[in-house]
């Protein structure tokens, strides 16, 4: 139900846009950005005892700020959020929504915490390419076993295509991740740039488009935590994420 309502919202939005844009012919489909506010509902994410702030609220605020900035700066981008309030949304549903709307880019926003509460800085993850390739091969073998069919040329070709797609998406995601990190570096020169990293995050697994997961700072750090939740900080970080999106849009939106 939840998924359906999200999709319907997107479709309704698309119709409204088209109607408003008439009579200019629409020569290309909209570039679709899916923004994923990490956690939500019973999944609180990390938090800070000192400041009583939960990650799920920070990510929602941030995702909304990014959405507002992207809509303001690039009217050609259609933005969808995987959640717009404090509620449970399973990871599989977030991925399915992005795939069903044929999103061009998926950006998941998170805040961090460390065991000794001594870490700080920002980092952006892309899906680990080798482990995803292994998973694609495993899934293909399982599907073949389930169908009880011998290895076929078709199956091999499909597997190769999927691997090519994974590799292309990995390269694009890395480009977006680097742009976000670079913009953050410019905006916050005194903060620690933890770089672009690879990880096996479930929310990036199974996406048909490039996806990144950005950890914008450590909520449990005595200095960074309280600063991170300031409205001005949220806006500045949103600008950096928006910069990454805009760079990707400029490079990959094929305008008619
Ligand atoms: Zn998180």
PDB file of C-alpha atoms and ligand atoms in Angstrom:
ATOM      1  CA  UNK A   1       0.000   0.000   0.000  1.00  0.00           C
ATOM      2  CA  UNK A   2       2.735   2.307   1.004  1.00  0.00           C
ATOM      3  CA  UNK A   3       4.600   1.676  -2.236  1.00  0.00           C
ATOM      4  CA  UNK A   4       1.500   2.169  -4.313  1.00  0.00           C
ATOM      5  CA  UNK A   5       0.744   5.510  -2.660  1.00  0.00           C
ATOM      6  CA  UNK A   6       4.310   6.710  -3.265  1.00  0.00           C
ATOM      7  CA  UNK A   7       4.088   5.725  -6.895  1.00  0.00           C
ATOM      8  CA  UNK A   8       0.711   7.325  -7.339  1.00  0.00           C
ATOM      9  CA  UNK A   9       2.016  10.535  -5.829  1.00  0.00           C
ATOM     10  CA  UNK A  10       4.841  10.453  -8.365  1.00  0.00           C
ATOM     11  CA  UNK A  11       2.505   9.745 -11.254  1.00  0.00           C
ATOM     12  CA  UNK A  12       0.066  12.466 -10.185  1.00  0.00           C
ATOM     13  CA  UNK A  13       2.942  14.876  -9.896  1.00  0.00           C
ATOM     14  CA  UNK A  14       4.108  13.951 -13.385  1.00  0.00           C
ATOM     15  CA  UNK A  15       0.662  14.598 -14.839  1.00  0.00           C
ATOM     16  CA  UNK A  16       0.446  17.976 -13.110  1.00  0.00           C
ATOM     17  CA  UNK A  17       3.848  18.960 -14.478  1.00  0.00           C
ATOM     18  CA  UNK A  18       2.968  17.894 -17.997  1.00  0.00           C
ATOM     19  CA  UNK A  19      -0.288  19.830 -17.876  1.00  0.00           C
ATOM     20  CA  UNK A  20       1.470  22.938 -16.618  1.00  0.00           C
ATOM     21  CA  UNK A  21       4.203  22.621 -19.207  1.00  0.00           C
ATOM     22  CA  UNK A  22       1.769  22.324 -22.174  1.00  0.00           C
ATOM     23  CA  UNK A  23       1.854  23.165 -25.035  1.00  0.00           C
ATOM     24  CA  UNK A  24       5.665  22.774 -25.049  1.00  0.00           C
ATOM     25  CA  UNK A  25       6.290  19.248 -26.357  1.00  0.00           C
ATOM     26  CA  UNK A  26       7.991  16.946 -23.886  1.00  0.00           C
ATOM     27  CA  UNK A  27      10.865  15.482 -25.830  1.00  0.00           C
ATOM     28  CA  UNK A  28      12.411  13.506 -23.031  1.00  0.00           C
ATOM     29  CA  UNK A  29      11.288  11.934 -19.817  1.00  0.00           C
ATOM     30  CA  UNK A  30      12.112  13.690 -16.560  1.00  0.00           C
ATOM     31  CA  UNK A  31      15.352  12.951 -14.796  1.00  0.00           C
ATOM     32  CA  UNK A  32      14.269  11.203 -11.600  1.00  0.00           C
ATOM     33  CA  UNK A  33      16.139  11.514  -8.330  1.00  0.00           C
ATOM     34  CA  UNK A  34      15.150   9.284  -5.419  1.00  0.00           C
ATOM     35  CA  UNK A  35      16.209  10.648  -2.047  1.00  0.00           C
ATOM     36  CA  UNK A  36      16.268   8.155   0.771  1.00  0.00           C
ATOM     37  CA  UNK A  37      16.114   9.427   4.354  1.00  0.00           C
ATOM     38  CA  UNK A  38      17.838   6.652   6.295  1.00  0.00           C
ATOM     39  CA  UNK A  39      15.908   4.703   8.966  1.00  0.00           C
ATOM     40  CA  UNK A  40      12.510   5.917  10.258  1.00  0.00           C
ATOM     41  CA  UNK A  41       9.696   4.732  12.540  1.00  0.00           C
ATOM     42  CA  UNK A  42      10.867   1.948  14.853  1.00  0.00           C
ATOM     43  CA  UNK A  43      14.285   2.051  13.199  1.00  0.00           C
ATOM     44  CA  UNK A  44      15.882   4.995  14.975  1.00  0.00           C
ATOM     45  CA  UNK A  45      19.372   4.693  13.511  1.00  0.00           C
ATOM     46  CA  UNK A  46      22.204   5.951  15.657  1.00  0.00           C
ATOM     47  CA  UNK A  47      21.745   8.582  18.328  1.00  0.00           C
ATOM     48  CA  UNK A  48      23.462  10.625  20.904  1.00  0.00           C
ATOM     49  CA  UNK A  49      22.723  10.212  24.607  1.00  0.00           C
ATOM     50  CA  UNK A  50      24.084  13.676  25.280  1.00  0.00           C
ATOM     51  CA  UNK A  51      21.939  15.512  22.811  1.00  0.00           C
ATOM     52  CA  UNK A  52      18.944  13.195  22.582  1.00  0.00           C
ATOM     53  CA  UNK A  53      18.927  13.385  18.828  1.00  0.00           C
ATOM     54  CA  UNK A  54      18.041  10.391  16.708  1.00  0.00           C
ATOM     55  CA  UNK A  55      19.490   9.796  13.275  1.00  0.00           C
ATOM     56  CA  UNK A  56      16.082   9.138  11.669  1.00  0.00           C
ATOM     57  CA  UNK A  57      15.021  12.751  12.338  1.00  0.00           C
ATOM     58  CA  UNK A  58      18.276  14.227  11.056  1.00  0.00           C
ATOM     59  CA  UNK A  59      18.128  12.185   7.831  1.00  0.00           C
ATOM     60  CA  UNK A  60      14.524  13.217   7.174  1.00  0.00           C
ATOM     61  CA  UNK A  61      15.298  16.903   7.683  1.00  0.00           C
ATOM     62  CA  UNK A  62      18.316  16.591   5.437  1.00  0.00           C
ATOM     63  CA  UNK A  63      16.511  14.683   2.673  1.00  0.00           C
ATOM     64  CA  UNK A  64      13.762  17.317   2.665  1.00  0.00           C
ATOM     65  CA  UNK A  65      16.342  20.122   2.503  1.00  0.00           C
ATOM     66  CA  UNK A  66      18.100  18.428  -0.435  1.00  0.00           C
ATOM     67  CA  UNK A  67      14.759  17.910  -2.207  1.00  0.00           C
ATOM     68  CA  UNK A  68      13.841  21.595  -1.791  1.00  0.00           C
ATOM     69  CA  UNK A  69      17.207  22.791  -3.084  1.00  0.00           C
ATOM     70  CA  UNK A  70      17.226  20.436  -6.083  1.00  0.00           C
ATOM     71  CA  UNK A  71      13.666  21.450  -7.039  1.00  0.00           C
ATOM     72  CA  UNK A  72      14.602  25.114  -6.765  1.00  0.00           C
ATOM     73  CA  UNK A  73      17.861  24.860  -8.686  1.00  0.00           C
ATOM     74  CA  UNK A  74      17.002  22.278 -11.362  1.00  0.00           C
ATOM     75  CA  UNK A  75      13.326  22.314 -12.394  1.00  0.00           C
ATOM     76  CA  UNK A  76      14.031  19.467 -14.861  1.00  0.00           C
ATOM     77  CA  UNK A  77      14.608  16.992 -12.063  1.00  0.00           C
ATOM     78  CA  UNK A  78      11.703  15.087 -10.561  1.00  0.00           C
ATOM     79  CA  UNK A  79      12.464  14.359  -6.914  1.00  0.00           C
ATOM     80  CA  UNK A  80      10.910  11.558  -4.923  1.00  0.00           C
ATOM     81  CA  UNK A  81      11.488  10.766  -1.257  1.00  0.00           C
ATOM     82  CA  UNK A  82      11.308   7.209   0.068  1.00  0.00           C
ATOM     83  CA  UNK A  83       9.621   8.627   3.167  1.00  0.00           C
ATOM     84  CA  UNK A  84       8.276  12.048   4.067  1.00  0.00           C
ATOM     85  CA  UNK A  85       7.534  11.397   7.728  1.00  0.00           C
ATOM     86  CA  UNK A  86       8.680   9.315  10.674  1.00  0.00           C
ATOM     87  CA  UNK A  87       7.622   5.827   9.588  1.00  0.00           C
ATOM     88  CA  UNK A  88       8.988   2.367   8.904  1.00  0.00           C
ATOM     89  CA  UNK A  89       9.875   1.746   5.267  1.00  0.00           C
ATOM     90  CA  UNK A  90      11.671  -1.551   4.573  1.00  0.00           C
ATOM     91  CA  UNK A  91      14.913  -1.329   2.591  1.00  0.00           C
ATOM     92  CA  UNK A  92      13.506  -3.650  -0.089  1.00  0.00           C
ATOM     93  CA  UNK A  93      10.640  -1.215  -0.636  1.00  0.00           C
ATOM     94  CA  UNK A  94      12.978   1.773  -0.982  1.00  0.00           C
ATOM     95  CA  UNK A  95      14.883  -0.113  -3.692  1.00  0.00           C
ATOM     96  CA  UNK A  96      11.720  -1.347  -5.414  1.00  0.00           C
ATOM     97  CA  UNK A  97      10.276   2.181  -5.596  1.00  0.00           C
ATOM     98  CA  UNK A  98      13.467   3.526  -7.174  1.00  0.00           C
ATOM     99  CA  UNK A  99      13.515   0.703  -9.723  1.00  0.00           C
ATOM    100  CA  UNK A 100       9.817   1.011 -10.550  1.00  0.00           C
ATOM    101  CA  UNK A 101       9.983   4.735 -11.251  1.00  0.00           C
ATOM    102  CA  UNK A 102      13.154   4.050 -13.262  1.00  0.00           C
ATOM    103  CA  UNK A 103      15.111   6.542 -11.196  1.00  0.00           C
ATOM    104  CA  UNK A 104      18.316   7.944 -12.678  1.00  0.00           C
ATOM    105  CA  UNK A 105      20.033   8.384  -9.345  1.00  0.00           C
ATOM    106  CA  UNK A 106      19.498   7.150  -5.781  1.00  0.00           C
ATOM    107  CA  UNK A 107      20.949   9.040  -2.822  1.00  0.00           C
ATOM    108  CA  UNK A 108      20.602   7.702   0.704  1.00  0.00           C
ATOM    109  CA  UNK A 109      21.420  10.090   3.548  1.00  0.00           C
ATOM    110  CA  UNK A 110      22.668   8.992   6.959  1.00  0.00           C
ATOM    111  CA  UNK A 111      24.486  10.224  10.043  1.00  0.00           C
ATOM    112  CA  UNK A 112      27.184   8.221  11.759  1.00  0.00           C
ATOM    113  CA  UNK A 113      28.284   7.049  15.204  1.00  0.00           C
ATOM    114  CA  UNK A 114      31.409   5.307  16.471  1.00  0.00           C
ATOM    115  CA  UNK A 115      31.982   2.859  19.357  1.00  0.00           C
ATOM    116  CA  UNK A 116      34.249   5.242  21.299  1.00  0.00           C
ATOM    117  CA  UNK A 117      32.430   8.379  20.171  1.00  0.00           C
ATOM    118  CA  UNK A 118      35.727   9.776  19.027  1.00  0.00           C
ATOM    119  CA  UNK A 119      35.255   9.773  15.250  1.00  0.00           C
ATOM    120  CA  UNK A 120      34.210  12.734  13.146  1.00  0.00           C
ATOM    121  CA  UNK A 121      33.951  13.740   9.507  1.00  0.00           C
ATOM    122  CA  UNK A 122      31.983  12.833   6.413  1.00  0.00           C
ATOM    123  CA  UNK A 123      32.212   9.957   3.944  1.00  0.00           C
ATOM    124  CA  UNK A 124      30.235   8.709   0.966  1.00  0.00           C
ATOM    125  CA  UNK A 125      29.817   5.060   0.064  1.00  0.00           C
ATOM    126  CA  UNK A 126      29.225   3.276  -3.214  1.00  0.00           C
ATOM    127  CA  UNK A 127      28.292  -0.385  -3.460  1.00  0.00           C
ATOM    128  CA  UNK A 128      31.267  -2.704  -3.364  1.00  0.00           C
ATOM    129  CA  UNK A 129      31.617  -3.826  -7.001  1.00  0.00           C
ATOM    130  CA  UNK A 130      33.240  -7.217  -6.492  1.00  0.00           C
ATOM    131  CA  UNK A 131      30.723  -8.457  -3.933  1.00  0.00           C
ATOM    132  CA  UNK A 132      27.825  -7.247  -6.104  1.00  0.00           C
ATOM    133  CA  UNK A 133      29.227  -9.087  -9.115  1.00  0.00           C
ATOM    134  CA  UNK A 134      29.519 -12.256  -7.064  1.00  0.00           C
ATOM    135  CA  UNK A 135      25.926 -11.829  -5.944  1.00  0.00           C
ATOM    136  CA  UNK A 136      24.693 -11.330  -9.518  1.00  0.00           C
ATOM    137  CA  UNK A 137      26.435 -14.571 -10.547  1.00  0.00           C
ATOM    138  CA  UNK A 138      25.007 -16.408  -7.520  1.00  0.00           C
ATOM    139  CA  UNK A 139      21.480 -15.176  -8.282  1.00  0.00           C
ATOM    140  CA  UNK A 140      21.791 -16.230 -11.938  1.00  0.00           C
ATOM    141  CA  UNK A 141      23.025 -19.716 -10.950  1.00  0.00           C
ATOM    142  CA  UNK A 142      20.178 -20.085  -8.443  1.00  0.00           C
ATOM    143  CA  UNK A 143      17.594 -19.005 -11.045  1.00  0.00           C
ATOM    144  CA  UNK A 144      18.966 -21.555 -13.485  1.00  0.00           C
ATOM    145  CA  UNK A 145      18.906 -24.269 -10.830  1.00  0.00           C
ATOM    146  CA  UNK A 146      15.316 -23.363  -9.925  1.00  0.00           C
ATOM    147  CA  UNK A 147      14.258 -23.546 -13.548  1.00  0.00           C
ATOM    148  CA  UNK A 148      16.216 -26.787 -13.818  1.00  0.00           C
ATOM    149  CA  UNK A 149      17.775 -25.727 -17.083  1.00  0.00           C
ATOM    150  CA  UNK A 150      21.389 -26.219 -18.181  1.00  0.00           C
ATOM    151  CA  UNK A 151      23.668 -23.183 -18.570  1.00  0.00           C
ATOM    152  CA  UNK A 152      22.503 -21.423 -21.686  1.00  0.00           C
ATOM    153  CA  UNK A 153      24.043 -18.843 -23.970  1.00  0.00           C
ATOM    154  CA  UNK A 154      21.081 -16.585 -23.218  1.00  0.00           C
ATOM    155  CA  UNK A 155      21.715 -16.884 -19.500  1.00  0.00           C
ATOM    156  CA  UNK A 156      25.406 -16.091 -19.958  1.00  0.00           C
ATOM    157  CA  UNK A 157      24.596 -13.057 -22.105  1.00  0.00           C
ATOM    158  CA  UNK A 158      22.131 -11.824 -19.508  1.00  0.00           C
ATOM    159  CA  UNK A 159      24.713 -12.237 -16.772  1.00  0.00           C
ATOM    160  CA  UNK A 160      27.295 -10.342 -18.795  1.00  0.00           C
ATOM    161  CA  UNK A 161      24.848  -7.514 -19.450  1.00  0.00           C
ATOM    162  CA  UNK A 162      23.996  -7.271 -15.771  1.00  0.00           C
ATOM    163  CA  UNK A 163      27.696  -7.134 -14.899  1.00  0.00           C
ATOM    164  CA  UNK A 164      28.283  -4.404 -17.462  1.00  0.00           C
ATOM    165  CA  UNK A 165      25.385  -2.436 -15.993  1.00  0.00           C
ATOM    166  CA  UNK A 166      26.807  -2.883 -12.479  1.00  0.00           C
ATOM    167  CA  UNK A 167      30.215  -1.659 -13.614  1.00  0.00           C
ATOM    168  CA  UNK A 168      28.739   1.387 -15.381  1.00  0.00           C
ATOM    169  CA  UNK A 169      26.593   2.260 -12.362  1.00  0.00           C
ATOM    170  CA  UNK A 170      29.584   1.829 -10.071  1.00  0.00           C
ATOM    171  CA  UNK A 171      31.588   4.350 -12.119  1.00  0.00           C
ATOM    172  CA  UNK A 172      28.724   6.853 -12.170  1.00  0.00           C
ATOM    173  CA  UNK A 173      28.055   6.437  -8.445  1.00  0.00           C
ATOM    174  CA  UNK A 174      31.740   6.983  -7.694  1.00  0.00           C
ATOM    175  CA  UNK A 175      31.623  10.215  -9.688  1.00  0.00           C
ATOM    176  CA  UNK A 176      28.604  11.464  -7.684  1.00  0.00           C
ATOM    177  CA  UNK A 177      30.205  10.396  -4.397  1.00  0.00           C
ATOM    178  CA  UNK A 178      33.435  12.249  -5.282  1.00  0.00           C
ATOM    179  CA  UNK A 179      31.466  15.382  -6.186  1.00  0.00           C
ATOM    180  CA  UNK A 180      29.618  15.313  -2.847  1.00  0.00           C
ATOM    181  CA  UNK A 181      32.864  14.838  -0.938  1.00  0.00           C
ATOM    182  CA  UNK A 182      34.568  17.606  -2.907  1.00  0.00           C
ATOM    183  CA  UNK A 183      31.745  20.040  -2.254  1.00  0.00           C
ATOM    184  CA  UNK A 184      31.759  19.156   1.463  1.00  0.00           C
ATOM    185  CA  UNK A 185      35.521  19.749   1.530  1.00  0.00           C
ATOM    186  CA  UNK A 186      35.009  23.198   0.060  1.00  0.00           C
ATOM    187  CA  UNK A 187      32.184  24.035   2.453  1.00  0.00           C
ATOM    188  CA  UNK A 188      33.837  22.647   5.604  1.00  0.00           C
ATOM    189  CA  UNK A 189      37.634  22.833   5.177  1.00  0.00           C
ATOM    190  CA  UNK A 190      38.336  22.151   8.849  1.00  0.00           C
ATOM    191  CA  UNK A 191      36.291  18.938   8.991  1.00  0.00           C
ATOM    192  CA  UNK A 192      37.729  15.510   8.245  1.00  0.00           C
ATOM    193  CA  UNK A 193      37.151  14.184   4.732  1.00  0.00           C
ATOM    194  CA  UNK A 194      36.933  10.406   5.179  1.00  0.00           C
ATOM    195  CA  UNK A 195      36.698   9.935   1.438  1.00  0.00           C
ATOM    196  CA  UNK A 196      34.721   7.849  -1.031  1.00  0.00           C
ATOM    197  CA  UNK A 197      34.492   4.287   0.199  1.00  0.00           C
ATOM    198  CA  UNK A 198      33.050   0.987  -0.926  1.00  0.00           C
ATOM    199  CA  UNK A 199      30.612  -0.889   1.264  1.00  0.00           C
ATOM    200  CA  UNK A 200      28.107  -3.718   1.032  1.00  0.00           C
ATOM    201  CA  UNK A 201      25.052  -1.723   2.076  1.00  0.00           C
ATOM    202  CA  UNK A 202      21.718  -3.498   1.598  1.00  0.00           C
ATOM    203  CA  UNK A 203      19.978  -0.267   0.590  1.00  0.00           C
ATOM    204  CA  UNK A 204      22.301   0.017  -2.425  1.00  0.00           C
ATOM    205  CA  UNK A 205      22.024  -3.640  -3.414  1.00  0.00           C
ATOM    206  CA  UNK A 206      19.579  -4.424  -6.202  1.00  0.00           C
ATOM    207  CA  UNK A 207      19.291  -0.880  -7.516  1.00  0.00           C
ATOM    208  CA  UNK A 208      19.065  -0.667 -11.311  1.00  0.00           C
ATOM    209  CA  UNK A 209      20.626   2.817 -11.252  1.00  0.00           C
ATOM    210  CA  UNK A 210      23.723   4.397  -9.654  1.00  0.00           C
ATOM    211  CA  UNK A 211      23.323   4.807  -5.911  1.00  0.00           C
ATOM    212  CA  UNK A 212      25.345   6.438  -3.141  1.00  0.00           C
ATOM    213  CA  UNK A 213      25.023   6.472   0.621  1.00  0.00           C
ATOM    214  CA  UNK A 214      26.386   9.551   2.315  1.00  0.00           C
ATOM    215  CA  UNK A 215      27.284   9.647   6.019  1.00  0.00           C
ATOM    216  CA  UNK A 216      27.282  13.366   6.703  1.00  0.00           C
ATOM    217  CA  UNK A 217      28.884  13.389  10.146  1.00  0.00           C
ATOM    218  CA  UNK A 218      29.049  11.738  13.570  1.00  0.00           C
ATOM    219  CA  UNK A 219      26.012  12.396  15.706  1.00  0.00           C
ATOM    220  CA  UNK A 220      27.659  11.067  18.864  1.00  0.00           C
ATOM    221  CA  UNK A 221      30.799  13.200  18.610  1.00  0.00           C
ATOM    222  CA  UNK A 222      30.928  15.844  21.341  1.00  0.00           C
ATOM    223  CA  UNK A 223      31.844  18.629  18.916  1.00  0.00           C
ATOM    224  CA  UNK A 224      30.315  17.492  15.653  1.00  0.00           C
ATOM    225  CA  UNK A 225      27.015  16.116  17.019  1.00  0.00           C
ATOM    226  CA  UNK A 226      25.410  19.358  18.262  1.00  0.00           C
ATOM    227  CA  UNK A 227      26.711  21.264  15.235  1.00  0.00           C
ATOM    228  CA  UNK A 228      25.320  18.684  12.833  1.00  0.00           C
ATOM    229  CA  UNK A 229      21.709  19.238  13.873  1.00  0.00           C
ATOM    230  CA  UNK A 230      21.764  23.029  13.496  1.00  0.00           C
ATOM    231  CA  UNK A 231      19.376  24.162  10.725  1.00  0.00           C
ATOM    232  CA  UNK A 232      22.168  26.123   8.976  1.00  0.00           C
ATOM    233  CA  UNK A 233      24.403  23.047   8.983  1.00  0.00           C
ATOM    234  CA  UNK A 234      21.629  20.913   7.490  1.00  0.00           C
ATOM    235  CA  UNK A 235      21.183  23.491   4.708  1.00  0.00           C
ATOM    236  CA  UNK A 236      24.924  23.641   3.977  1.00  0.00           C
ATOM    237  CA  UNK A 237      25.258  19.866   3.855  1.00  0.00           C
ATOM    238  CA  UNK A 238      22.167  19.711   1.642  1.00  0.00           C
ATOM    239  CA  UNK A 239      23.916  22.124  -0.748  1.00  0.00           C
ATOM    240  CA  UNK A 240      26.893  19.769  -1.033  1.00  0.00           C
ATOM    241  CA  UNK A 241      24.637  16.796  -1.779  1.00  0.00           C
ATOM    242  CA  UNK A 242      22.746  18.963  -4.277  1.00  0.00           C
ATOM    243  CA  UNK A 243      26.076  19.829  -5.972  1.00  0.00           C
ATOM    244  CA  UNK A 244      26.763  16.121  -6.512  1.00  0.00           C
ATOM    245  CA  UNK A 245      23.291  15.584  -7.964  1.00  0.00           C
ATOM    246  CA  UNK A 246      23.611  18.597 -10.260  1.00  0.00           C
ATOM    247  CA  UNK A 247      26.969  17.490 -11.614  1.00  0.00           C
ATOM    248  CA  UNK A 248      25.545  14.063 -12.429  1.00  0.00           C
ATOM    249  CA  UNK A 249      22.433  15.632 -13.963  1.00  0.00           C
ATOM    250  CA  UNK A 250      24.525  17.874 -16.222  1.00  0.00           C
ATOM    251  CA  UNK A 251      26.624  14.942 -17.357  1.00  0.00           C
ATOM    252  CA  UNK A 252      23.852  12.406 -17.840  1.00  0.00           C
ATOM    253  CA  UNK A 253      20.538  14.120 -18.502  1.00  0.00           C
ATOM    254  CA  UNK A 254      19.946  13.720 -22.224  1.00  0.00           C
ATOM    255  CA  UNK A 255      17.799  16.695 -22.951  1.00  0.00           C
ATOM    256  CA  UNK A 256      15.741  16.504 -26.129  1.00  0.00           C
TER     257      UNK A 256
HETATM  258 ZN1  LIG B   1      22.178   5.262   9.257  1.00  0.00          ZN
END
